[in-house]
mmCIF file of C-alpha atoms in Angstrom:
data_model
loop_
_atom_site.group_PDB
_atom_site.id
_atom_site.type_symbol
_atom_site.label_atom_id
_atom_site.label_comp_id
_atom_site.label_asym_id
_atom_site.label_seq_id
_atom_site.Cartn_x
_atom_site.Cartn_y
_atom_site.Cartn_z
ATOM 1 C CA MET W 1 24.354 47.459 11.404
ATOM 2 C CA ILE W 2 21.442 47.238 9.493
ATOM 3 C CA SER W 3 18.241 45.142 11.883
ATOM 4 C CA VAL W 4 15.796 44.078 10.599
ATOM 5 C CA LYS W 5 12.087 43.934 11.778
ATOM 6 C CA ARG W 6 11.578 40.604 13.008
ATOM 7 C CA ALA W 7 7.892 39.937 10.925
ATOM 8 C CA THR W 8 4.590 38.482 11.924
ATOM 9 C CA LEU W 9 3.743 34.647 11.117
ATOM 10 C CA ASP W 10 0.621 36.496 8.526
ATOM 11 C CA GLU W 11 3.050 39.119 7.488
ATOM 12 C CA LEU W 12 5.727 36.485 6.744
ATOM 13 C CA VAL W 13 2.985 34.060 5.415
ATOM 14 C CA ASP W 14 2.619 37.568 2.880
ATOM 15 C CA LYS W 15 5.579 38.179 1.820
ATOM 16 C CA ILE W 16 6.794 33.842 1.242
ATOM 17 C CA SER W 17 3.396 34.175 -1.335
ATOM 18 C CA GLN W 18 4.861 36.625 -3.328
ATOM 19 C CA VAL W 19 7.568 34.430 -4.044
ATOM 20 C CA PRO W 20 6.957 35.048 -7.979
ATOM 21 C CA ASP W 21 7.651 31.804 -10.146
ATOM 22 C CA PRO W 22 11.044 32.222 -12.320
ATOM 23 C CA GLU W 23 9.897 30.819 -15.446
ATOM 24 C CA VAL W 24 6.552 32.768 -15.705
ATOM 25 C CA PRO W 25 7.134 35.901 -13.498
ATOM 26 C CA VAL W 26 3.322 36.929 -13.713
ATOM 27 C CA LEU W 27 2.493 33.800 -11.366
ATOM 28 C CA THR W 28 3.115 34.158 -8.107
ATOM 29 C CA ILE W 29 4.367 30.241 -6.340
ATOM 30 C CA ALA W 30 1.042 30.718 -4.375
ATOM 31 C CA ASP W 31 -1.094 31.141 -7.966
ATOM 32 C CA LEU W 32 0.249 27.939 -8.872
ATOM 33 C CA GLY W 33 -0.069 25.616 -5.438
ATOM 34 C CA ILE W 34 3.254 25.052 -4.525
ATOM 35 C CA LEU W 35 3.584 26.700 -1.765
ATOM 36 C CA ARG W 36 1.510 24.119 0.661
ATOM 37 C CA SER W 37 1.341 25.301 4.052
ATOM 38 C CA VAL W 38 3.627 27.806 5.561
ATOM 39 C CA VAL W 39 4.199 26.442 10.139
ATOM 40 C CA ASP W 40 5.673 28.469 12.788
ATOM 41 C CA GLY W 41 7.439 26.191 15.022
ATOM 42 C CA ASP W 42 9.284 25.878 18.263
ATOM 43 C CA ASP W 43 12.995 25.684 15.907
ATOM 44 C CA GLY W 44 12.316 28.196 12.694
ATOM 45 C CA VAL W 45 10.002 28.353 10.458
ATOM 46 C CA VAL W 46 10.013 25.586 8.177
ATOM 47 C CA VAL W 47 8.360 26.538 4.502
ATOM 48 C CA THR W 48 6.898 23.600 2.703
ATOM 49 C CA ILE W 49 6.427 22.871 -0.961
ATOM 50 C CA THR W 50 5.426 20.757 -4.059
ATOM 51 C CA PRO W 51 7.223 20.327 -6.911
ATOM 52 C CA THR W 52 5.186 21.098 -10.205
ATOM 53 C CA TYR W 53 7.347 17.714 -12.744
ATOM 54 C CA SER W 54 9.417 15.459 -11.424
ATOM 55 C CA GLY W 55 12.813 17.735 -12.440
ATOM 56 C CA CYS W 56 11.332 21.327 -12.828
ATOM 57 C CA PRO W 57 14.698 23.129 -12.718
ATOM 58 C CA ALA W 58 12.906 25.832 -10.867
ATOM 59 C CA MET W 59 11.836 24.361 -7.743
ATOM 60 C CA GLY W 60 16.275 25.640 -6.169
ATOM 61 C CA PHE W 61 15.454 28.461 -7.556
ATOM 62 C CA ILE W 62 12.563 29.271 -5.661
ATOM 63 C CA ARG W 63 13.968 27.636 -1.877
ATOM 64 C CA ASP W 64 16.001 30.242 -2.056
ATOM 65 C CA GLN W 65 13.710 32.796 -2.483
ATOM 66 C CA ILE W 66 11.611 32.087 -0.557
ATOM 67 C CA MET W 67 14.441 31.922 1.986
ATOM 68 C CA ALA W 68 15.279 36.132 0.769
ATOM 69 C CA ALA W 69 12.318 36.546 1.772
ATOM 70 C CA ALA W 70 11.940 35.034 5.130
ATOM 71 C CA SER W 71 15.458 36.824 5.876
ATOM 72 C CA SER W 72 14.407 40.088 4.642
ATOM 73 C CA CYS W 73 11.980 39.167 7.100
ATOM 74 C CA GLY W 74 13.990 39.075 9.691
ATOM 75 C CA ARG W 75 13.163 35.025 9.083
ATOM 76 C CA PRO W 76 16.758 33.503 9.232
ATOM 77 C CA ASP W 77 15.450 30.187 11.324
ATOM 78 C CA THR W 78 13.434 29.415 8.301
ATOM 79 C CA ARG W 79 13.981 26.495 6.197
ATOM 80 C CA VAL W 80 12.227 25.385 3.022
ATOM 81 C CA GLU W 81 10.849 21.344 2.600
ATOM 82 C CA PHE W 82 9.670 19.309 -0.120
ATOM 83 C CA VAL W 83 6.944 17.007 -0.425
ATOM 84 C CA LEU W 84 5.766 14.346 -2.398
ATOM 85 C CA SER W 85 2.894 13.934 -1.816
ATOM 86 C CA PRO W 86 -0.486 14.518 -2.908
ATOM 87 C CA ALA W 87 1.388 15.368 -6.365
ATOM 88 C CA TRP W 88 0.951 19.668 -7.360
ATOM 89 C CA THR W 89 -1.926 18.893 -9.820
ATOM 90 C CA THR W 90 -2.777 22.071 -12.155
ATOM 91 C CA GLU W 91 -5.616 21.736 -9.966
ATOM 92 C CA TRP W 92 -4.313 23.402 -7.332
ATOM 93 C CA MET W 93 -3.924 27.028 -9.860
ATOM 94 C CA SER W 94 -6.255 29.667 -8.646
ATOM 95 C CA ALA W 95 -8.718 31.127 -10.605
ATOM 96 C CA ASP W 96 -6.159 34.506 -10.417
ATOM 97 C CA GLY W 97 -3.445 32.868 -11.943
ATOM 98 C CA ARG W 98 -5.301 31.620 -14.821
ATOM 99 C CA ARG W 99 -5.948 35.133 -15.555
ATOM 100 C CA LYS W 100 -2.413 35.562 -15.236
ATOM 101 C CA LEU W 101 -1.748 33.675 -17.384
ATOM 102 C CA THR W 102 -3.590 34.437 -19.881
ATOM 103 C CA GLU W 103 -2.914 37.850 -19.926
ATOM 104 C CA PHE W 104 0.780 36.436 -19.845
ATOM 105 C CA GLY W 105 0.150 35.331 -23.400
ATOM 106 C CA ILE W 106 -0.100 31.530 -21.658
ATOM 107 C CA ALA W 107 -3.228 30.015 -22.359
ATOM 108 C CA PRO W 108 -4.114 28.361 -18.930
ATOM 109 C CA PRO W 109 -4.796 24.235 -18.188
ATOM 110 C CA GLN W 110 -7.629 22.506 -18.601
ATOM 111 C CA PRO W 111 -9.734 19.842 -16.153
ATOM 112 C CA VAL W 112 -6.828 16.998 -16.075
ATOM 113 C CA ALA W 113 -9.276 14.298 -15.970
ATOM 114 C CA VAL W 114 -9.738 13.114 -19.227
ATOM 115 C CA MET W 115 -6.585 13.052 -20.450
ATOM 116 C CA MET W 116 -5.471 10.361 -18.447
ATOM 117 C CA GLU W 117 -7.949 7.835 -18.389
ATOM 118 C CA SER W 118 -7.704 6.906 -22.416
ATOM 119 C CA SER W 119 -5.469 5.023 -24.771
ATOM 120 C CA PRO W 120 -2.149 5.745 -26.019
ATOM 121 C CA LEU W 121 -2.926 6.038 -29.100
ATOM 122 C CA ALA W 122 -5.506 8.522 -28.171
ATOM 123 C CA ILE W 123 -5.052 11.817 -29.486
ATOM 124 C CA ILE W 124 -5.586 14.455 -26.317
ATOM 125 C CA HIS W 125 -9.411 15.792 -27.550
ATOM 126 C CA ARG W 126 -8.673 19.868 -25.164
ATOM 127 C CA ASP W 127 -11.965 21.193 -25.929
ATOM 128 C CA SER W 128 -11.391 25.522 -26.802
ATOM 129 C CA ILE W 129 -8.169 26.046 -26.325
ATOM 130 C CA GLN W 130 -8.070 29.801 -26.406
ATOM 131 C CA CYS W 131 -5.375 31.412 -28.262
ATOM 132 C CA PRO W 132 -3.819 34.594 -25.362
ATOM 133 C CA ASN W 133 -3.940 36.669 -28.178
ATOM 134 C CA CYS W 134 -6.780 37.306 -30.275
ATOM 135 C CA ASP W 135 -9.537 34.816 -28.372
ATOM 136 C CA SER W 136 -9.796 32.653 -30.849
ATOM 137 C CA LEU W 137 -11.165 28.790 -30.425
ATOM 138 C CA ALA W 138 -9.674 27.959 -33.389
ATOM 139 C CA THR W 139 -6.536 26.618 -32.591
ATOM 140 C CA GLU W 140 -4.190 23.244 -32.763
ATOM 141 C CA VAL W 141 -1.200 21.781 -31.498
ATOM 142 C CA ILE W 142 2.375 21.791 -32.946
ATOM 143 C CA SER W 143 3.549 19.361 -29.605
ATOM 144 C CA GLU W 144 2.510 18.133 -26.238
ATOM 145 C CA PHE W 145 6.759 19.798 -25.681
ATOM 146 C CA SER W 146 6.559 22.833 -25.533
ATOM 147 C CA SER W 147 9.559 26.390 -23.250
ATOM 148 C CA THR W 148 9.312 24.145 -20.742
ATOM 149 C CA ALA W 149 8.335 20.998 -19.620
ATOM 150 C CA CYS W 150 5.173 22.223 -18.388
ATOM 151 C CA LYS W 151 4.225 23.221 -21.495
ATOM 152 C CA ALA W 152 2.813 22.437 -24.269
ATOM 153 C CA LEU W 153 3.029 24.489 -27.678
ATOM 154 C CA TYR W 154 -0.110 25.493 -29.512
ATOM 155 C CA ARG W 155 -1.410 27.390 -33.020
ATOM 156 C CA CYS W 156 -4.206 29.592 -34.196
ATOM 157 C CA THR W 157 -5.216 29.410 -36.610
ATOM 158 C CA THR W 158 -6.813 33.116 -36.815
ATOM 159 C CA CYS W 159 -4.440 35.610 -36.107
ATOM 160 C CA SER W 160 -1.481 32.355 -37.170
ATOM 161 C CA GLU W 161 0.462 33.291 -34.077
ATOM 162 C CA PRO W 162 2.345 30.855 -31.927
ATOM 163 C CA PHE W 163 1.450 30.037 -28.386
ATOM 164 C CA ASP W 164 2.720 28.878 -25.096
ATOM 165 C CA TYR W 165 -0.536 25.540 -23.629
ATOM 166 C CA PHE W 166 -0.042 25.483 -19.516
ATOM 167 C CA LYS W 167 -0.244 20.666 -19.941
ATOM 168 C CA GLU W 168 -3.362 19.389 -17.849
ATOM 169 C CA LEU W 169 -1.670 17.448 -15.198
ATOM 170 C CA MET R 1 15.343 -2.402 10.829
ATOM 171 C CA ILE R 2 18.352 -1.576 8.815
ATOM 172 C CA ASP R 3 17.560 -5.191 6.480
ATOM 173 C CA GLN R 4 14.111 -3.960 6.053
ATOM 174 C CA ASP R 5 15.235 -0.802 4.058
ATOM 175 C CA LEU R 6 17.972 -2.356 2.910
ATOM 176 C CA ASP R 7 15.529 -4.030 0.551
ATOM 177 C CA LEU R 8 13.569 -0.466 -0.383
ATOM 178 C CA VAL R 9 16.900 1.139 -0.778
ATOM 179 C CA ILE R 10 17.882 -1.286 -3.519
ATOM 180 C CA TYR R 11 14.930 -1.191 -5.103
ATOM 181 C CA LEU R 12 14.564 2.646 -4.863
ATOM 182 C CA VAL R 13 18.425 2.569 -6.152
ATOM 183 C CA ARG R 14 16.968 0.399 -9.282
ATOM 184 C CA HIS R 15 14.716 2.744 -10.303
ATOM 185 C CA GLY R 16 16.789 6.046 -9.736
ATOM 186 C CA ASP R 17 19.185 3.666 -11.960
ATOM 187 C CA ASP R 18 16.838 3.092 -14.926
ATOM 188 C CA ASN R 19 15.757 6.983 -14.489
ATOM 189 C CA LEU R 20 19.809 8.463 -14.031
ATOM 190 C CA VAL R 21 20.737 6.345 -17.139
ATOM 191 C CA LEU R 22 17.964 7.125 -19.863
ATOM 192 C CA GLY R 23 18.009 10.565 -19.001
ATOM 193 C CA GLN R 24 20.768 10.753 -20.040
ATOM 194 C CA ARG R 25 21.292 9.461 -22.782
ATOM 195 C CA LEU R 26 18.024 12.197 -24.032
ATOM 196 C CA GLY R 27 20.496 14.421 -22.938
ATOM 197 C CA GLU R 28 22.879 12.900 -25.335
ATOM 198 C CA LEU R 29 20.586 14.258 -28.546
ATOM 199 C CA VAL R 30 19.681 17.385 -27.534
ATOM 200 C CA SER R 31 20.830 19.396 -30.423
ATOM 201 C CA TYR R 32 21.046 16.116 -32.440
ATOM 202 C CA MET R 33 17.772 16.654 -32.848
ATOM 203 C CA PRO R 34 16.273 16.498 -37.039
ATOM 204 C CA GLU R 35 13.462 19.222 -35.213
ATOM 205 C CA LEU R 36 13.614 21.116 -33.151
ATOM 206 C CA GLU R 37 9.880 20.249 -31.408
ATOM 207 C CA GLU R 38 12.050 16.980 -31.035
ATOM 208 C CA ASP R 39 14.556 18.588 -29.947
ATOM 209 C CA ILE R 40 12.763 20.381 -27.369
ATOM 210 C CA ALA R 41 10.608 17.384 -26.293
ATOM 211 C CA VAL R 42 13.952 15.303 -25.805
ATOM 212 C CA ALA R 43 14.969 17.493 -23.877
ATOM 213 C CA ASN R 44 11.619 17.274 -21.624
ATOM 214 C CA VAL R 45 11.724 14.410 -21.828
ATOM 215 C CA GLY R 46 14.587 14.328 -20.553
ATOM 216 C CA LEU R 47 14.571 16.105 -17.760
ATOM 217 C CA ASP R 48 11.789 14.812 -16.568
ATOM 218 C CA HIS R 49 13.569 11.159 -16.102
ATOM 219 C CA ILE R 50 16.763 12.915 -14.489
ATOM 220 C CA GLY R 51 13.797 14.304 -12.126
ATOM 221 C CA ALA R 52 12.751 11.254 -11.411
ATOM 222 C CA ALA R 53 15.646 10.064 -10.853
ATOM 223 C CA ARG R 54 16.714 12.487 -8.332
ATOM 224 C CA ASN R 55 13.740 11.679 -5.640
ATOM 225 C CA PHE R 56 14.694 7.931 -5.946
ATOM 226 C CA TYR R 57 17.818 8.459 -4.769
ATOM 227 C CA SER R 58 17.217 11.301 -2.782
ATOM 228 C CA TYR R 59 15.454 8.840 -0.694
ATOM 229 C CA ALA R 60 17.549 5.778 -0.656
ATOM 230 C CA ALA R 61 19.945 8.339 0.263
ATOM 231 C CA GLU R 62 17.929 9.277 3.546
ATOM 232 C CA LEU R 63 16.754 5.642 4.344
ATOM 233 C CA GLU R 64 20.385 3.894 3.271
ATOM 234 C CA GLY R 65 22.271 6.475 6.797
ATOM 235 C CA PHE R 66 25.050 6.206 5.029
ATOM 236 C CA GLY R 67 25.604 10.115 4.681
ATOM 237 C CA ARG R 68 25.833 9.832 0.321
ATOM 238 C CA SER R 69 24.110 12.098 -0.888
ATOM 239 C CA GLU R 70 21.630 11.556 -4.385
ATOM 240 C CA ASP R 71 25.374 13.041 -6.718
ATOM 241 C CA ASP R 72 27.225 10.571 -4.766
ATOM 242 C CA LEU R 73 24.641 7.710 -5.817
ATOM 243 C CA ALA R 74 24.643 9.224 -9.344
ATOM 244 C CA MET R 75 28.331 9.966 -9.886
ATOM 245 C CA LEU R 76 30.726 7.533 -7.655
ATOM 246 C CA ARG R 77 29.493 4.014 -8.018
ATOM 247 C CA ASP R 78 30.943 2.139 -10.832
ATOM 248 C CA GLU R 79 29.059 0.074 -13.816
ATOM 249 C CA ARG R 80 29.217 -3.366 -11.576
ATOM 250 C CA GLU R 81 27.031 -0.913 -8.410
ATOM 251 C CA PHE R 82 24.318 0.058 -11.197
ATOM 252 C CA THR R 83 21.366 -2.052 -11.017
ATOM 253 C CA ASN R 84 19.141 0.055 -14.101
ATOM 254 C CA ALA R 85 17.990 -2.827 -16.898
ATOM 255 C CA VAL R 86 19.975 -3.611 -19.346
ATOM 256 C CA LEU R 87 17.119 -1.390 -22.398
ATOM 257 C CA ALA R 88 18.628 2.191 -20.012
ATOM 258 C CA GLU R 89 22.501 1.936 -21.326
ATOM 259 C CA GLN R 90 21.601 1.359 -25.133
ATOM 260 C CA PRO R 91 22.454 3.046 -27.463
ATOM 261 C CA ASN R 92 20.498 6.276 -29.155
ATOM 262 C CA GLY R 93 21.104 4.800 -32.732
ATOM 263 C CA ASP R 94 19.027 6.543 -35.173
ATOM 264 C CA PHE R 95 15.261 8.067 -33.928
ATOM 265 C CA ALA R 96 13.150 4.886 -34.977
ATOM 266 C CA ASN R 97 15.731 2.941 -32.212
ATOM 267 C CA MET R 98 15.861 6.030 -29.640
ATOM 268 C CA MET R 99 11.890 5.743 -30.091
ATOM 269 C CA ALA R 100 11.219 2.303 -29.924
ATOM 270 C CA ARG R 101 13.491 1.988 -26.826
ATOM 271 C CA GLN R 102 11.597 5.166 -25.328
ATOM 272 C CA PHE R 103 8.102 3.380 -26.161
ATOM 273 C CA TYR R 104 9.023 -0.390 -24.605
ATOM 274 C CA TYR R 105 9.788 1.734 -21.473
ATOM 275 C CA ASP R 106 6.897 3.838 -21.434
ATOM 276 C CA ALA R 107 4.795 1.474 -21.748
ATOM 277 C CA TYR R 108 7.191 0.277 -18.914
ATOM 278 C CA GLN R 109 7.024 3.100 -16.147
ATOM 279 C CA LEU R 110 2.709 3.758 -16.825
ATOM 280 C CA PRO R 111 1.216 0.635 -15.961
ATOM 281 C CA LEU R 112 4.859 -0.034 -12.395
ATOM 282 C CA TYR R 113 3.852 4.018 -11.831
ATOM 283 C CA THR R 114 -0.201 3.696 -12.011
ATOM 284 C CA SER R 115 0.403 1.181 -9.610
ATOM 285 C CA LEU R 116 3.333 2.477 -7.185
ATOM 286 C CA ALA R 117 1.407 5.185 -7.124
ATOM 287 C CA ASP R 118 -0.976 3.013 -3.659
ATOM 288 C CA SER R 119 2.020 1.733 -1.654
ATOM 289 C CA SER R 120 1.860 1.521 1.262
ATOM 290 C CA ASP R 121 5.424 3.635 1.656
ATOM 291 C CA GLU R 122 4.081 7.969 1.330
ATOM 292 C CA ARG R 123 7.328 8.991 0.128
ATOM 293 C CA LEU R 124 7.292 6.352 -2.261
ATOM 294 C CA ALA R 125 3.764 6.629 -3.541
ATOM 295 C CA GLY R 126 5.012 10.443 -4.049
ATOM 296 C CA ILE R 127 7.071 9.740 -6.145
ATOM 297 C CA ALA R 128 5.410 7.315 -8.676
ATOM 298 C CA GLN R 129 2.118 9.477 -8.589
ATOM 299 C CA LYS R 130 4.499 12.622 -9.938
ATOM 300 C CA ALA R 131 6.263 9.817 -12.208
ATOM 301 C CA GLN R 132 3.052 8.566 -13.118
ATOM 302 C CA LYS R 133 1.712 11.820 -14.727
ATOM 303 C CA GLU R 134 5.146 12.474 -16.702
ATOM 304 C CA ALA R 135 4.928 8.823 -17.924
ATOM 305 C CA SER R 136 1.455 9.171 -19.682
ATOM 306 C CA TYR R 137 2.711 11.744 -21.820
ATOM 307 C CA HIS R 138 6.083 10.243 -22.340
ATOM 308 C CA LEU R 139 4.292 7.188 -23.732
ATOM 309 C CA ARG R 140 1.368 9.315 -25.854
ATOM 310 C CA ARG R 141 4.808 11.043 -27.618
ATOM 311 C CA SER R 142 7.141 7.877 -28.589
ATOM 312 C CA ALA R 143 3.214 5.934 -28.974
ATOM 313 C CA GLY R 144 2.771 8.378 -31.107
ATOM 314 C CA TRP R 145 6.119 7.882 -33.189
ATOM 315 C CA LEU R 146 5.671 3.976 -33.646
ATOM 316 C CA VAL R 147 1.973 4.471 -35.608
ATOM 317 C CA ARG R 148 3.836 7.479 -37.496
ATOM 318 C CA LEU R 149 6.939 5.570 -38.699
ATOM 319 C CA GLY R 150 5.652 2.200 -38.547
ATOM 320 C CA ASP R 151 3.388 3.153 -40.998
ATOM 321 C CA GLY R 152 5.173 5.238 -42.927
ATOM 322 C CA THR R 153 7.289 5.055 -45.901
ATOM 323 C CA GLU R 154 9.107 1.866 -46.222
ATOM 324 C CA GLU R 155 12.524 2.960 -45.244
ATOM 325 C CA SER R 156 10.866 4.278 -41.860
ATOM 326 C CA HIS R 157 8.996 1.543 -41.967
ATOM 327 C CA ASN R 158 12.160 -1.302 -42.178
ATOM 328 C CA ARG R 159 13.844 0.829 -39.564
ATOM 329 C CA MET R 160 10.794 1.009 -37.235
ATOM 330 C CA GLN R 161 10.660 -2.890 -37.507
ATOM 331 C CA ALA R 162 14.687 -3.107 -37.409
ATOM 332 C CA ALA R 163 14.477 -1.152 -33.800
ATOM 333 C CA ILE R 164 11.648 -3.244 -32.009
ATOM 334 C CA ASP R 165 12.948 -6.097 -33.419
ATOM 335 C CA GLU R 166 16.906 -5.283 -32.153
ATOM 336 C CA LEU R 167 15.201 -3.392 -28.797
ATOM 337 C CA TRP R 168 13.263 -6.065 -27.214
ATOM 338 C CA LYS R 169 15.680 -8.677 -26.274
ATOM 339 C CA TYR R 170 16.577 -6.204 -23.310
ATOM 340 C CA THR R 171 12.085 -5.911 -21.904
ATOM 341 C CA GLU R 172 12.446 -8.963 -19.576
ATOM 342 C CA ASP R 173 15.421 -7.359 -17.741
ATOM 343 C CA LEU R 174 13.008 -4.685 -16.781
ATOM 344 C CA PHE R 175 10.762 -7.266 -14.811
ATOM 345 C CA TYR R 176 12.756 -8.978 -12.926
ATOM 346 C CA ALA R 177 11.849 -10.098 -9.568
ATOM 347 C CA ASP R 178 14.229 -11.050 -6.687
ATOM 348 C CA GLU R 179 14.027 -11.588 -3.070
ATOM 349 C CA VAL R 180 13.666 -7.077 -2.801
ATOM 350 C CA ASP R 181 10.588 -7.403 -4.526
ATOM 351 C CA GLY R 182 8.840 -10.227 -2.932
ATOM 352 C CA ALA R 183 10.206 -9.006 0.474
ATOM 353 C CA LEU R 184 8.310 -5.152 -0.349
ATOM 354 C CA GLU R 185 5.220 -7.163 -1.402
ATOM 355 C CA GLU R 186 5.000 -8.294 1.695
ATOM 356 C CA ARG R 187 5.091 -5.314 3.734
ATOM 357 C CA GLY R 188 2.860 -4.049 0.736
ATOM 358 C CA VAL R 189 4.988 -1.402 -0.231
ATOM 359 C CA LEU R 190 4.655 -2.941 -3.345
ATOM 360 C CA PRO R 191 1.275 -3.167 -4.104
ATOM 361 C CA VAL R 192 0.210 -7.014 -5.504
ATOM 362 C CA GLY R 193 1.155 -6.786 -8.911
ATOM 363 C CA ALA R 194 3.627 -3.750 -9.788
ATOM 364 C CA GLY R 195 5.533 -5.619 -11.300
ATOM 365 C CA ASP R 196 3.663 -6.721 -13.492
ATOM 366 C CA ARG R 197 3.844 -7.441 -17.019
ATOM 367 C CA ASP R 198 0.405 -7.569 -18.173
ATOM 368 C CA GLN R 199 -0.308 -4.709 -18.994
ATOM 369 C CA PHE R 200 2.966 -3.604 -20.370
ATOM 370 C CA ASP R 201 2.206 -6.300 -23.594
ATOM 371 C CA ALA R 202 -1.527 -5.210 -24.221
ATOM 372 C CA THR R 203 0.248 -1.571 -24.724
ATOM 373 C CA VAL R 204 2.828 -3.564 -26.747
ATOM 374 C CA ALA R 205 0.504 -5.715 -28.887
ATOM 375 C CA GLU R 206 -2.239 -2.935 -29.004
ATOM 376 C CA VAL R 207 1.102 0.000 -30.703
ATOM 377 C CA LEU R 208 2.596 -2.437 -32.848
ATOM 378 C CA ALA R 209 -1.089 -3.387 -34.157
ATOM 379 C CA ALA R 210 -1.894 0.987 -35.360
ATOM 380 C CA ALA R 211 1.393 0.489 -35.893
ATOM 381 C CA THR R 212 1.381 -1.667 -38.963
ATOM 382 C CA LEU R 213 4.843 -3.838 -37.000
ATOM 383 C CA VAL R 214 4.763 -7.101 -36.869
ATOM 384 C CA ALA R 215 5.576 -8.453 -33.004
ATOM 385 C CA PRO R 216 9.010 -9.519 -32.111
ATOM 386 C CA SER R 217 10.157 -12.592 -31.586
ATOM 387 C CA ASP R 218 11.350 -13.405 -28.633
ATOM 388 C CA ASP R 219 13.771 -16.533 -29.072
ATOM 389 C CA TYR R 220 16.798 -14.355 -27.047
ATOM 390 C CA GLN R 221 16.635 -12.414 -23.780
ATOM 391 C CA ARG R 222 19.926 -10.469 -22.164
ATOM 392 C CA THR R 223 19.360 -10.099 -18.637
ATOM 393 C CA GLY R 224 21.118 -8.602 -16.113
ATOM 394 C CA GLY R 225 21.382 -5.452 -15.612
ATOM 395 C CA ARG R 226 19.276 -5.659 -11.478
ATOM 396 C CA THR R 227 22.392 -6.936 -11.076
ATOM 397 C CA GLY R 228 24.991 -5.038 -11.969
ATOM 398 C CA PHE R 229 26.034 -7.186 -15.394
ATOM 399 C CA HIS R 230 25.006 -4.724 -17.554
ATOM 400 C CA THR R 231 26.326 -4.747 -21.231
ATOM 401 C CA GLU R 232 29.141 -3.025 -22.707
ATOM 402 C CA HIS R 233 27.701 0.024 -23.373
ATOM 403 C CA LEU R 234 27.408 1.116 -20.135
ATOM 404 C CA GLY R 235 31.208 0.914 -19.308
ATOM 405 C CA HIS R 236 31.094 4.061 -21.962
ATOM 406 C CA LEU R 237 28.429 5.626 -20.918
ATOM 407 C CA LEU R 238 29.645 5.910 -17.268
ATOM 408 C CA PRO R 239 32.686 8.027 -16.794
ATOM 409 C CA GLU R 240 31.626 10.054 -19.419
ATOM 410 C CA MET R 241 28.442 11.368 -17.425
ATOM 411 C CA GLN R 242 30.463 10.991 -13.708
ATOM 412 C CA MET R 243 34.165 12.626 -15.061
ATOM 413 C CA LEU R 244 33.990 16.190 -14.025
ATOM 414 C CA TYR R 245 32.337 15.341 -11.006
ATOM 415 C CA ARG R 246 34.654 13.156 -10.240
ATOM 416 C CA SER R 247 37.573 15.063 -11.473
ATOM 417 C CA HIS R 248 35.939 17.677 -8.785
ATOM 418 C CA PRO R 249 34.723 16.095 -5.475
ATOM 419 C CA GLY R 250 32.379 17.498 -3.079
ATOM 420 C CA VAL R 251 32.033 20.094 -6.292
ATOM 421 C CA LYS R 252 28.954 22.706 -5.919
ATOM 422 C CA TRP R 253 27.830 25.733 -8.042
#
């Protein structure tokens, strides 16, 4: 029989914080700001996460990964809950997360403010989206909808490489 | 207490149904769109709608307390029980038609969700906050296409005009309100003005003008969706969507 040492809350939080985003595995759910809290109560541990987009298909998988991490720490008495409010925003992404995104080849999100105010006919003005490959600022948008719900597709006119941009939300 | 929850359940299911049916229509288009970027866009937008539907349904299922799941609500109800506005179930048609339907929905959902984000019901506010951000991206895309097609070639202009004319008659259903809405407004669950059409009308006018399209006439409006009286199209959409789930009740993967 294999016995697993029951982790302390700190060890558990540490382990759960390292659960990677399945789409962008260099980012953890802590980097993304998805992980909201880990509370050790009378009837077990409650991990609270916030979905990024309404239909994000990774949330179920992330939940399973959190459960697996908790079990491996000797805490199978864990459950995962989703909260929708306050709504997840890219503002919650850590500086570390932004750096990792760039290294991975995805341009990190700009501040949210401008986009929400203007008319639907106004082009979204994004200043200085930097090419993650060659650092050039001479980039242009191809489509607001890219490989996943959270990303837009950009092109660098200097090195000609396309790249994903993590949309401000 | 049960009556109060029932009003909110009905309201949640109406919007779950809007998003599910619209999401299903968009899903039909995946791999058929004329260019790759639009195929990806339609999948992403459709996924946003399905996600919103799940959020609305999950909450409704919990509140009604009959032991139904979000899947049961989506897959086990018949046409007369669906309460989406009739606009959602209209067939895809050509690219212009699909975009017109999407544009009308986006112009309706963005101000609605913006308003609902201030609901006194915390969970509904949370659902709306999420959906509102996504609706903003949806509206930019659909408005952009209306302008490109309307102010485009003679053919694109004609098809776009035909599309907005054809679908206009299904838009009044979006603003249907009854005693359910009244009751929720009294409780503050629906902020005052949440169901109003002012912003919708302003957005439609702005975009149509930029697209050099003539505003559609208001002669006839087909309503009834919110109380289960649908056009023929929902009767075809539902079996296709529900068949797998109904063939294998309780299936899990």
